[in-house]
Coordinates of C-alpha atoms and ligand atoms in Angstrom, one line a residue:
Chain H
X1283 CA 110.4 99.1 148.9
X1284 CA 109.9 95.3 149.2
X1285 CA 106.7 93.8 148.1
X1286 CA 105.1 91.3 149.4
X1287 CA 102.6 89.3 147.5
X1288 CA 100.0 86.7 149.4
X1289 CA 97.8 84.3 147.2
X1290 CA 94.5 83.8 149.4
X1291 CA 92.8 86.0 151.9
X1292 CA 91.7 83.3 154.5
X1293 CA 93.1 81.9 157.5
X1294 CA 96.7 81.1 156.5
X1295 CA 97.1 84.3 154.3
X1296 CA 95.7 86.6 156.6
X1297 CA 97.8 85.3 159.7
X1298 CA 100.8 85.6 157.7
X1299 CA 100.1 89.4 156.9
X1300 CA 99.3 90.2 160.6
X1301 CA 102.7 88.4 161.7
X1302 CA 104.4 90.1 158.9
X1303 CA 103.0 93.7 160.4
X1304 CA 104.3 92.9 163.8
X1305 CA 107.7 93.5 162.9
X1306 CA 107.7 95.2 159.6
X1307 CA 105.7 98.4 159.0
X1308 CA 107.3 99.4 155.7
X1309 CA 107.0 96.5 153.4
X1310 CA 104.4 96.6 150.7
X1311 CA 101.7 93.9 151.4
X1312 CA 99.2 92.9 148.6
X1313 CA 96.8 90.2 148.8
X1314 CA 94.9 88.5 146.1
X1315 CA 91.6 86.5 146.5
X1316 CA 89.6 85.0 143.8
X1317 CA 86.7 85.3 145.5
X1318 CA 84.4 88.1 145.4
X1319 CA 83.8 88.6 149.0
X1320 CA 85.7 89.9 152.1
X1321 CA 87.4 87.1 154.4
X1322 CA 85.1 84.8 156.2
X1323 CA 85.2 82.0 158.7
X1324 CA 85.0 79.3 156.2
X1325 CA 84.3 76.5 158.9
X1326 CA 81.3 78.5 159.6
X1327 CA 79.8 78.2 156.3
X1328 CA 77.7 74.9 157.3
X1329 CA 76.4 76.8 160.6
X1330 CA 75.3 79.6 158.3
X1331 CA 73.3 77.3 156.0
X1332 CA 71.7 75.6 159.0
X1333 CA 70.7 79.0 160.2
X1334 CA 72.7 78.7 163.4
X1335 CA 75.1 81.8 162.2
X1336 CA 74.0 85.1 161.1
X1337 CA 75.6 86.6 158.2
X1338 CA 77.8 89.4 160.1
X1339 CA 79.0 86.9 162.7
X1340 CA 80.4 84.9 159.6
X1341 CA 82.6 87.7 158.2
X1342 CA 86.1 87.5 159.3
X1343 CA 88.4 90.5 159.0
X1344 CA 86.5 93.6 158.4
X1345 CA 87.8 96.3 155.8
X1346 CA 89.2 98.3 158.7
X1347 CA 91.7 95.5 159.5
X1348 CA 93.5 96.1 156.1
X1349 CA 93.1 99.8 156.2
X1350 CA 94.9 99.6 159.6
X1351 CA 97.6 97.3 158.9
X1352 CA 97.9 98.9 155.6
X1353 CA 97.3 95.6 153.5
X1354 CA 96.1 96.3 149.9
X1355 CA 93.4 93.4 149.3
X1356 CA 92.3 92.6 145.8
X1357 CA 89.4 90.6 145.4
X1358 CA 88.2 88.6 142.2
X1359 CA 91.8 88.2 140.9
X1360 CA 92.9 84.5 140.0
X1361 CA 96.5 83.8 139.9
X1362 CA 96.6 81.5 137.0
X1363 CA 100.7 81.4 136.9
X1364 CA 103.9 82.0 138.7
X1365 CA 107.1 82.8 137.2
X1366 CA 109.7 82.6 139.5
X1367 CA 112.6 83.6 137.6
X1368 CA 110.8 87.0 137.1
X1369 CA 109.3 86.8 140.3
X1370 CA 106.0 87.6 138.7
X1371 CA 102.7 86.3 138.9
X1372 CA 99.8 86.6 136.0
X1373 CA 96.2 86.6 136.6
X1374 CA 93.1 85.1 134.7
X1375 CA 92.3 88.7 133.9
X1376 CA 96.0 89.2 132.1
X1377 CA 97.0 91.6 135.0
X1378 CA 100.3 90.8 136.7
X1379 CA 102.0 91.4 139.7
X1380 CA 105.5 91.6 140.8
X1381 CA 107.0 90.4 144.1
X1382 CA 110.1 90.1 146.0
X1383 CA 108.6 87.6 148.2
X1384 CA 105.6 85.2 147.4
X1385 CA 103.3 83.8 149.9
X1386 CA 101.2 80.7 148.4
X1387 CA 98.1 80.3 150.9
X1388 CA 95.6 79.4 148.2
X1389 CA 94.0 76.7 150.3
X1390 CA 92.0 73.6 149.2
X1391 CA 89.5 73.0 146.5
X1392 CA 86.6 70.5 146.9
X1393 CA 87.6 67.5 145.0
X1394 CA 85.0 66.8 142.2
X1395 CA 84.6 63.0 141.6
X1396 CA 84.4 61.3 138.1
X1397 CA 81.1 60.6 138.1
X1398 CA 78.8 60.9 134.9
X1399 CA 76.3 63.9 135.2
X1400 CA 78.4 65.7 138.1
X1401 CA 78.6 68.9 136.3
X1402 CA 74.5 69.1 136.2
X1403 CA 72.9 72.1 137.7
X1404 CA 71.8 71.5 141.1
X1405 CA 74.9 69.8 141.9
X1406 CA 77.2 71.4 144.4
X1407 CA 80.5 71.5 146.2
X1408 CA 80.5 72.6 149.8
X1409 CA 83.6 75.0 150.3
X1410 CA 82.8 78.7 149.9
X1411 CA 80.1 81.1 150.6
X1412 CA 79.1 81.3 147.4
X1413 CA 78.6 77.5 147.1
X1414 CA 76.5 77.9 150.2
X1415 CA 74.5 80.9 148.9
X1416 CA 73.5 78.9 145.8
X1417 CA 72.2 75.9 147.6
X1418 CA 70.6 78.6 149.9
X1419 CA 68.8 80.0 146.9
X1420 CA 67.1 76.6 146.3
X1421 CA 66.1 75.7 149.2
X1422 CA 62.5 77.0 149.0
X1423 CA 61.9 74.3 146.5
X1424 CA 63.9 71.6 147.8
X1425 CA 62.4 68.8 149.7
X1426 CA 65.2 66.2 149.3
X1427 CA 68.9 65.7 148.8
X1428 CA 71.8 63.7 148.2
X1429 CA 75.1 63.9 150.0
X1430 CA 77.8 61.9 148.2
X1431 CA 80.5 61.2 150.5
X1432 CA 80.5 60.7 154.4
X1433 CA 83.6 63.1 155.6
X1434 CA 83.5 65.9 158.0
X1435 CA 82.2 68.4 155.1
X1436 CA 79.3 66.1 153.7
X1437 CA 78.1 65.4 157.2
X1438 CA 78.0 69.2 158.0
X1439 CA 76.4 69.8 154.9
X1440 CA 73.8 66.9 155.8
X1441 CA 73.4 68.5 159.1
X1442 CA 72.8 72.1 157.9
X1443 CA 70.2 70.8 155.2
X1444 CA 68.5 68.7 157.9
X1445 CA 68.1 71.7 159.9
X1446 CA 66.6 73.6 157.3
X1447 CA 64.0 70.7 157.0
X1448 CA 65.1 69.1 153.8
X1449 CA 65.2 65.6 153.9
X1450 CA 68.8 64.1 153.5
X1451 CA 70.4 60.7 152.3
X1452 CA 74.2 60.5 152.7
X1453 CA 75.9 58.1 150.2
X1454 CA 79.0 56.9 151.5
X1455 CA 81.4 54.8 149.7
X1456 CA 83.0 53.0 152.6
X1457 CA 82.0 50.9 155.4
X1458 CA 81.8 53.7 157.8
X1459 CA 81.3 57.3 158.0
X1460 CA 84.4 59.9 159.1
X1461 CA 86.5 57.1 157.5
X1462 CA 89.4 59.4 157.5
X1463 CA 89.0 60.7 161.2
X1464 CA 87.6 58.0 163.2
X1465 CA 87.3 54.3 164.2
X1466 CA 84.9 51.9 163.2
X1467 CA 83.6 52.1 167.0
X1468 CA 83.4 56.1 167.2
X1469 CA 82.0 56.4 163.8
X1470 CA 79.2 53.7 165.0
X1471 CA 78.3 56.2 167.6
X1472 CA 78.1 59.1 165.5
X1473 CA 76.0 57.5 162.9
X1474 CA 73.4 56.5 165.5
X1475 CA 73.1 59.9 166.6
X1476 CA 72.8 61.2 163.3
X1477 CA 70.1 58.8 162.3
X1478 CA 68.3 59.5 165.4
X1479 CA 68.2 63.0 164.2
X1480 CA 66.7 62.5 161.0
X1481 CA 69.8 62.0 158.6
X1482 CA 69.4 59.0 156.5
X1483 CA 73.0 57.1 156.2
X1484 CA 73.5 54.5 153.4
X1485 CA 77.2 52.9 153.9
X1486 CA 79.1 50.9 151.2
X1487 CA 77.1 52.9 148.5
X1488 CA 78.9 54.3 145.6
X1489 CA 77.6 57.0 143.2
X1490 CA 77.6 55.8 139.6
X1491 CA 75.4 58.8 138.0
X1492 CA 73.7 61.5 138.4
X1493 CA 70.5 61.5 136.1
X1494 CA 67.6 64.1 135.1
X1495 CA 67.1 67.0 133.6
X1496 CA 65.5 70.2 134.8
X1497 CA 65.1 70.5 138.8
X1498 CA 64.8 66.9 139.1
X1499 CA 67.7 64.9 139.7
X1500 CA 68.4 61.3 140.8
X1501 CA 71.7 59.4 142.0
X1502 CA 72.3 56.2 140.6
X1503 CA 74.6 53.9 142.4
X1504 CA 76.8 51.0 141.2
X1505 CA 74.2 48.4 142.2
X1506 CA 71.8 50.1 139.7
X1507 CA 69.6 51.5 142.3
X1508 CA 68.3 55.2 141.9
X1509 CA 67.7 57.6 145.0
X1510 CA 65.5 60.8 143.6
X1511 CA 66.5 64.2 145.2
X1512 CA 66.1 67.7 143.8
X1513 CA 69.8 68.7 145.2
X1514 CA 73.3 67.0 145.3
X1515 CA 76.0 67.8 147.5
X1516 CA 79.4 66.7 146.7
X1517 CA 81.6 65.9 150.1
X1518 CA 84.3 63.9 148.2
X1519 CA 87.1 65.5 150.2
X1520 CA 89.8 68.5 149.1
X1521 CA 92.8 68.7 147.4
X1522 CA 95.4 71.4 147.6
X1523 CA 94.6 74.5 145.3
X1524 CA 98.1 74.2 143.4
X1525 CA 96.9 74.8 139.8
X1526 CA 98.8 78.2 139.7
X1527 CA 102.2 76.8 140.4
X1528 CA 102.1 73.6 138.3
X1529 CA 104.0 74.9 135.4
X1530 CA 106.8 76.5 137.7
X1531 CA 109.8 75.0 139.4
X1532 CA 107.8 75.3 142.9
X1533 CA 107.8 72.0 144.2
X1534 CA 104.5 70.1 144.4
X1535 CA 104.0 66.8 146.0
X1536 CA 100.5 66.4 146.9
X1537 CA 100.5 69.9 148.2
X1538 CA 103.2 72.3 147.8
X1539 CA 106.5 71.5 149.8
X1540 CA 107.2 73.5 152.6
X1541 CA 110.5 73.4 154.8
X1542 CA 111.0 73.6 158.4
X1543 CA 110.6 77.2 157.7
X1544 CA 107.9 76.8 155.4
X1545 CA 109.6 77.8 152.6
X1546 CA 108.9 76.3 149.1
X1547 CA 111.8 74.8 146.9
X1548 CA 112.2 78.4 145.8
X1549 CA 113.8 80.4 148.3
X1550 CA 111.8 83.4 148.2
X1551 CA 108.0 81.5 148.0
X1552 CA 106.4 80.6 151.0
X1553 CA 103.6 78.2 151.7
X1554 CA 101.2 77.9 154.5
X1555 CA 97.7 76.5 155.1
X1556 CA 95.4 73.8 153.4
X1557 CA 97.8 74.0 150.1
X1558 CA 101.1 73.4 152.2
X1559 CA 102.5 70.0 152.6
X1560 CA 104.8 70.0 155.7
X1561 CA 105.9 67.6 158.5
X1562 CA 103.2 65.6 160.5
X1563 CA 104.6 65.0 163.8
X1564 CA 102.3 61.8 164.2
X1565 CA 103.1 59.9 160.8
X1566 CA 106.8 61.2 161.2
X1567 CA 106.4 62.5 157.4
X1568 CA 105.1 65.3 155.2
X1569 CA 101.4 65.3 155.0
X1570 CA 98.7 68.1 154.5
X1571 CA 96.4 68.8 157.6
X1572 CA 93.8 70.9 156.1
X1573 CA 92.7 72.6 159.4
X1574 CA 91.9 76.1 160.4
X1575 CA 94.5 76.2 163.8
X1576 CA 97.1 74.8 161.2
X1577 CA 96.5 77.4 158.5
X1578 CA 96.5 80.3 161.3
X1579 CA 99.6 78.5 162.9
X1580 CA 101.7 78.1 159.6
X1581 CA 100.6 81.7 158.2
X1582 CA 102.4 82.8 161.4
X1583 CA 105.2 80.9 161.2
X1584 CA 106.0 81.8 157.5
X1585 CA 105.1 85.6 158.1
X1586 CA 107.6 85.6 161.0
X1587 CA 110.5 83.9 158.8
X1588 CA 109.3 86.6 156.2
X1589 CA 109.9 89.5 158.3
X1590 CA 113.4 88.0 159.6
X1591 CA 112.4 86.4 162.6
X1592 CA 113.7 82.9 161.8
X1593 CA 110.9 80.4 163.6
X1594 CA 110.9 76.7 162.9
X1595 CA 107.8 75.4 162.2
X1596 CA 107.6 72.2 164.7
X1597 CA 105.1 70.2 162.5
X1598 CA 101.3 69.6 162.8
X1599 CA 99.0 66.8 163.1
X1600 CA 95.5 66.2 162.1
X1601 CA 92.8 67.3 164.8
X1602 CA 89.4 67.8 164.3
X1603 CA 86.5 68.3 166.9
X1604 CA 82.7 68.4 166.0
X1605 CA 79.4 68.4 167.5
X1606 CA 76.9 66.1 166.1
X1607 CA 73.7 66.9 167.7
X1608 CA 74.8 67.3 171.1
X1609 CA 77.3 64.4 170.6
X1610 CA 81.0 66.2 171.0
X1611 CA 83.7 64.2 169.3
X1612 CA 87.5 65.0 168.8
X1613 CA 89.8 62.7 167.0
X1614 CA 93.8 63.6 167.0
X1615 CA 96.6 62.6 164.8
X1616 CA 96.1 58.7 163.8
X1617 CA 92.7 57.1 164.1
X1618 CA 93.2 53.7 163.5
X1619 CA 96.4 51.2 163.1
X1620 CA 96.9 50.1 159.6
X1621 CA 97.8 46.7 158.7
X1622 CA 101.4 48.0 157.5
X1623 CA 102.0 50.5 160.7
X1624 CA 104.6 48.8 162.7
X1625 CA 105.1 49.1 166.6
X1626 CA 101.6 51.0 167.3
X1627 CA 99.2 50.0 170.2
X1628 CA 96.1 50.8 170.9
X1629 CA 94.0 51.6 174.4
X1630 CA 90.3 51.9 174.4
X1631 CA 87.6 52.5 176.9
X1632 CA 83.8 52.1 175.8
X1633 CA 81.3 53.0 178.4
X1634 CA 77.9 51.9 177.1
X1635 CA 75.8 53.3 179.6
X1636 CA 77.5 56.8 179.1
X1637 CA 77.7 56.4 175.5
X1638 CA 80.9 57.7 175.7
X1639 CA 84.1 56.1 173.8
X1640 CA 88.0 57.1 174.2
X1641 CA 90.9 55.3 172.6
X1642 CA 94.7 56.3 172.4
X1643 CA 97.2 55.1 169.9
X1644 CA 100.7 54.6 171.3
X1645 CA 104.0 54.4 169.3
X1646 CA 106.8 53.6 171.9
X1647 CA 106.0 55.9 174.8
X1648 CA 104.5 58.7 173.0
X1649 CA 101.1 59.3 171.9
X1650 CA 100.4 59.6 168.3
X1651 CA 96.7 59.5 168.0
X1652 CA 93.6 59.8 170.0
X1653 CA 89.8 59.7 169.6
X1654 CA 87.0 61.0 172.3
X1655 CA 83.2 60.6 171.8
X1656 CA 80.8 62.1 174.4
X1657 CA 83.4 63.0 176.9
X1658 CA 86.1 65.3 175.4
X1659 CA 87.0 67.2 178.5
X1660 CA 90.6 66.4 178.7
X1661 CA 91.2 66.3 175.0
X1662 CA 93.3 69.2 175.3
X1663 CA 95.8 67.9 177.5
X1664 CA 96.4 64.8 174.8
X1665 CA 96.8 67.5 172.1
X1666 CA 99.7 68.7 174.6
X1667 CA 101.1 65.1 174.9
X1668 CA 101.1 64.8 171.1
X1669 CA 102.4 68.3 170.3
X1670 CA 105.2 67.8 172.7
X1671 CA 105.7 64.1 172.0
X1672 CA 105.9 63.8 176.2
X1673 CA 107.2 60.2 177.3
X1674 CA 103.9 58.9 178.6
X1675 CA 105.3 55.7 180.3
X1676 CA 104.6 56.6 184.0
X1677 CA 101.0 57.8 183.0
X1678 CA 99.7 54.6 181.1
X1679 CA 97.3 53.3 183.7
X1680 CA 95.9 57.0 184.3
X1681 CA 95.6 58.2 180.6
X1682 CA 91.8 56.9 180.2
X1683 CA 90.5 57.3 183.7
X1684 CA 87.7 60.2 184.1
X1685 CA 90.0 62.0 186.5
X1686 CA 93.0 62.3 184.4
X1687 CA 93.6 65.9 184.4
X1688 CA 96.3 68.7 184.0
X1689 CA 98.2 67.8 187.0
X1690 CA 98.8 64.3 185.9
X1691 CA 101.2 65.9 183.3
X1692 CA 102.5 69.0 185.0
X1693 CA 105.8 67.2 186.1
X1694 CA 106.4 66.0 182.8
X1695 CA 106.3 69.0 180.7
X1696 CA 108.1 72.3 180.9
X1697 CA 106.0 75.3 181.5
X1698 CA 107.5 79.0 180.9
X1699 CA 105.2 80.0 183.9
X1700 CA 104.6 78.4 187.0
X1701 CA 100.9 78.4 188.3
X1702 CA 101.7 76.1 191.3
X1703 CA 103.8 77.1 193.8
Chain T
X486 CA 97.0 94.9 183.1
X487 CA 96.2 91.1 182.9
X488 CA 96.1 89.2 185.9
X489 CA 96.9 85.3 186.4
X490 CA 95.9 82.8 189.0
X491 CA 98.7 81.1 191.1
X492 CA 97.9 78.0 193.6
X493 CA 99.7 77.3 196.6
X494 CA 99.6 73.7 196.2
X495 CA 100.4 72.9 199.9
X496 CA 97.5 74.9 201.2
X497 CA 95.1 73.4 199.1
X498 CA 92.7 71.1 201.0
X499 CA 90.6 69.8 197.9
X500 CA 87.3 71.1 199.7
X501 CA 86.1 72.4 196.1
X502 CA 84.7 75.4 197.6
X503 CA 86.3 77.1 194.7
X504 CA 84.2 74.7 192.4
X505 CA 80.9 75.8 194.1
X506 CA 81.6 79.4 194.4
X507 CA 82.3 79.4 190.5
X508 CA 79.4 77.6 189.8
X509 CA 76.9 79.8 191.8
X510 CA 78.7 82.7 190.3
X511 CA 78.0 81.6 186.9
X512 CA 74.5 80.3 187.7
X513 CA 71.3 82.4 186.6
X514 CA 70.1 83.3 190.1
X515 CA 73.4 83.8 191.4
X516 CA 73.1 82.4 195.1
X517 CA 73.7 79.4 196.2
X518 CA 70.3 78.4 197.4
X519 CA 68.5 79.0 194.2
X520 CA 71.4 77.7 192.2
X521 CA 71.0 74.3 193.4
X522 CA 67.6 73.9 191.5
X523 CA 69.4 74.9 188.3
X524 CA 71.2 71.7 188.4
X525 CA 71.7 71.1 184.7
X526 CA 72.9 74.7 184.5
X527 CA 75.7 74.5 187.0
X528 CA 79.3 74.2 185.2
X529 CA 82.0 75.3 187.2
X530 CA 84.9 76.8 185.4
X531 CA 87.5 75.8 187.9
X532 CA 87.8 72.0 188.7
X533 CA 90.2 71.0 191.3
X534 CA 92.2 67.6 190.4
X535 CA 94.1 65.5 193.0
X536 CA 97.5 63.9 191.7
X537 CA 99.9 61.8 193.7
X538 CA 98.0 63.0 196.9
X539 CA 98.0 66.9 196.5
X540 CA 95.3 69.1 194.9
X541 CA 95.5 71.0 192.2
X542 CA 92.9 73.6 190.9
X543 CA 92.6 74.2 187.4
X544 CA 90.7 76.8 185.3
X545 CA 92.0 79.2 182.4
X546 CA 95.6 80.3 182.8
X547 CA 95.2 83.3 180.5
X548 CA 98.5 81.8 178.5
X549 CA 100.4 84.5 176.8
X550 CA 100.1 82.7 173.3
X551 CA 96.5 81.1 173.8
X552 CA 96.1 78.2 171.6
X553 CA 92.5 78.4 172.1
X554 CA 92.3 81.7 170.1
X555 CA 94.3 80.3 167.1
X556 CA 91.9 77.4 166.8
X557 CA 88.7 79.5 167.3
X558 CA 87.0 79.1 164.2
X559 CA 84.2 81.1 164.8
X560 CA 85.5 84.4 166.2
X561 CA 84.2 83.8 169.6
X562 CA 87.7 84.1 171.0
X563 CA 90.3 86.9 170.7
X564 CA 93.1 88.4 172.6
X565 CA 92.3 92.0 173.9
X566 CA 94.9 94.2 172.1
X567 CA 95.8 96.2 175.2
X568 CA 95.3 94.0 178.2
X569 CA 96.4 90.7 176.3
X570 CA 93.8 88.6 178.1
X571 CA 91.8 86.1 176.2
X572 CA 88.1 87.5 175.5
X573 CA 85.3 85.5 174.9
X574 CA 82.2 86.4 172.9
X575 CA 79.7 83.7 174.0
X576 CA 77.1 84.8 171.1
X577 CA 79.8 83.9 168.3
X578 CA 80.4 80.5 170.0
X579 CA 78.9 77.9 167.9
X580 CA 79.9 74.9 170.2
X581 CA 82.6 73.3 167.7
X582 CA 84.6 72.3 170.5
X583 CA 88.0 73.4 168.6
X584 CA 89.0 75.3 171.7
X585 CA 88.5 72.5 174.2
X586 CA 90.7 70.1 172.1
X587 CA 93.4 73.0 172.0
X588 CA 93.7 74.1 175.5
X589 CA 96.8 72.6 177.2
X590 CA 95.5 72.6 180.4
X591 CA 92.0 70.9 179.5
X592 CA 90.3 74.1 181.3
X593 CA 88.0 74.8 178.7
X594 CA 84.9 72.6 178.8
X595 CA 81.9 71.9 176.7
X596 CA 78.3 72.7 178.0
X597 CA 76.5 70.5 176.1
X598 CA 73.1 72.0 177.4
X599 CA 73.9 75.5 175.9
X600 CA 76.1 74.1 173.3
X601 CA 78.5 76.5 174.4
X602 CA 82.2 76.5 175.7
X603 CA 82.6 77.4 179.4
X604 CA 85.7 78.9 180.6
X605 CA 87.0 81.0 183.2
X606 CA 86.4 84.7 182.8
X607 CA 87.8 85.7 186.1
X608 CA 84.1 86.8 187.1
X609 CA 84.8 90.0 184.9
X610 CA 81.4 91.4 186.4
X611 CA 82.3 91.5 189.5
X612 CA 85.0 93.1 191.6
X613 CA 87.2 89.8 192.0
X614 CA 87.3 86.1 190.9
X615 CA 84.7 84.5 193.4
X616 CA 86.8 81.4 193.9
X617 CA 89.3 83.4 195.2
X618 CA 86.9 84.9 198.3
X619 CA 85.6 81.2 198.8
X620 CA 88.8 79.4 199.3
X621 CA 88.8 79.0 203.0
X622 CA 92.8 78.5 203.3
X623 CA 93.8 81.2 201.0
X624 CA 95.6 78.7 198.4
X625 CA 94.4 80.7 195.2
X626 CA 96.2 83.9 194.4
X627 CA 95.3 86.6 191.6
X628 CA 98.3 88.3 190.6
X629 CA 99.3 90.6 188.0
X630 CA 102.9 89.4 186.5
Ligands
FAD643 C1 82.0 73.2 155.7 C2 83.6 73.4 156.1 C3 83.7 73.1 157.6 C4 85.0 72.9 157.9 N1 85.0 72.8 159.3 C5 86.3 72.8 160.0 C6 86.1 72.6 161.4 O1 85.7 72.6 161.8 N2 87.7 72.8 162.1 C7 88.7 73.0 161.1 O2 89.7 73.2 161.6 N3 88.5 73.1 159.6 C8 87.5 73.4 159.2 N4 87.3 73.5 157.9 C9 89.1 73.6 157.2 C10 89.1 75.2 157.2 O3 88.2 75.8 156.7 C11 90.5 75.1 156.4 O4 91.4 74.5 156.9 C12 90.9 76.6 156.4 O5 89.9 77.6 155.7 C13 92.0 76.7 155.7 O6 92.4 78.0 155.6 P1 93.6 78.6 154.3 O7 93.6 79.9 154.4 O8 94.5 77.5 154.1 O9 92.6 78.2 153.0 P2 91.3 78.5 152.4 O10 90.3 79.0 153.4 O11 90.8 77.6 151.4 O12 91.6 80.2 151.6 C14 92.1 80.0 150.4 C15 91.6 81.3 149.6 O13 92.5 81.4 148.5 C16 92.0 81.4 147.3 N5 92.5 80.9 146.4 C17 92.6 79.8 145.7 N6 93.5 79.7 144.7 C18 93.7 81.1 144.3 C19 94.3 81.7 143.0 N7 94.9 80.9 142.3 N8 94.4 83.0 142.9 C20 93.5 83.8 143.9 N9 93.1 83.1 145.0 C21 93.1 81.9 145.2 C22 90.6 80.5 147.7 O14 89.5 81.1 146.8 C23 90.4 81.1 148.9 O15 89.8 82.0 149.4 C24 86.3 73.4 157.4 C25 86.1 73.6 155.8 C26 84.6 73.8 155.4 C27 84.7 73.7 153.8

């Protein structure tokens, strides 16, 4: 019997297993996870810490899912090596698993910055339920916290801590928050909203050292200034979890390189999700787009290919949406034009009275990026225009109008099913 | 059996009766007279857009491969295993707006007040969608494909 082994029991791994089972009831599927909990909605951990989501709504697939689909789930199994010659993986506890097909859906890990004192007690990353539970256990004695990094995860951590009545300072190295997904204008609107809700943000401040013993902590920044706090959260980005394949011949660039079938450089090894580097439509080259919908889609595509239904992965792009204390924000694809980007143009409208901001980035006659702050209702249509690389030359004047809607693009796209007759 | 909306564009006058009926149907009081007092809570799930001189009502199309479901990161959206329509469990919605961003029709809207998304539920607790009843020209059809 064919054995399919999946490393990682989260968005990508699960959606892969589900897709395989749509067509293949007989192969054995084994999923390995180094976590001690069944699957959960990783993106909800900040909402859980904030108290917005209860524990039972955090859980993703119940045990019944695995038994119904005849999937064997093994928790507390950390794969440390993949031997592609023997088709075998080795785990930390010395156990081994053979496979005919391997799926690496090991996701991402929090980046630990090279700062003195970063390994001290009360310094946390913000990636897993375990991290959140540890932070939560300290909340009764936590009055102040410092978040290092102003990316989405750092800001979400700050939001959660603030909701639990902790005084929060966010130290951001660059001169704006969310520099990976927003431009300066959008970021300043978000920053204002965060500050109005009691989150302190310090731009252009890089942590130099985390000092203090026992329960007292402080963060020293490069200028020598010191901020006292009892808890530190690291929000310095994530990196693909590629450790277990490092000694193998599976090609790793930044993430594990997946081809148009999400197959790695070794034909019986597939990859999907935050660990996978594949075509980015907006950048026109390979990238890791570490977001939930991409993990689900890629997992599914890999699963279909494994079950013999050849499916080309059309490529992905970054897309993020978040609500910051009632301010909805969406960012799609490219968010700013870098100096060496040729042939890109930008259109934007800022409505000070409404507090809304919209921007699109165009290459030729195709949209390759967009930002929406305050008014996000039409953002899904832009997602589509980007995904399908629709020629928007006839739409240029309308794109940023409030009245812009699906009917404006319906003549330019192909629908499987007509709903207007 | 899953049912979908089909619109006869030539019949649509753009009168927005469907929008009003929708807003009322999803208001707390359920009738127009009282619904007008719930001003902030009124959020129609159907919207009529004008384009090139014609009118197009837009609401959830019950896609066969719903992008909103793969984008949902909180478990609020799922495909009904039997009927194949999209189910929305509002109690699990955290207002992250992933589905708004993913909907290829712009048919899902954020409701800032409730911090939940609002989307057409085909008036699941009523005998039929109220927009259908309200349309004076019968431009809205509700059919199982
Ligand atoms: C706080 C937070 C908020 C987020 N918010 C959003 C959001 O709003 N929208 C969005 O789209 N995305 C969001 N994300 C990102 C999203 O969670 C990820 O893109 C998604 O979880 C990726 O799924 P995955 O299956 O690829 O990897 P992961 O979810 O990272 O799962 C990989 C699993 O594999 C396990 N694993 C790793 N290595 C091994 C090994 N060697 N052996 C065994 N098991 C291993 C890991 O422990 C993990 O359980 C957020 C992430 C965080 C942390």
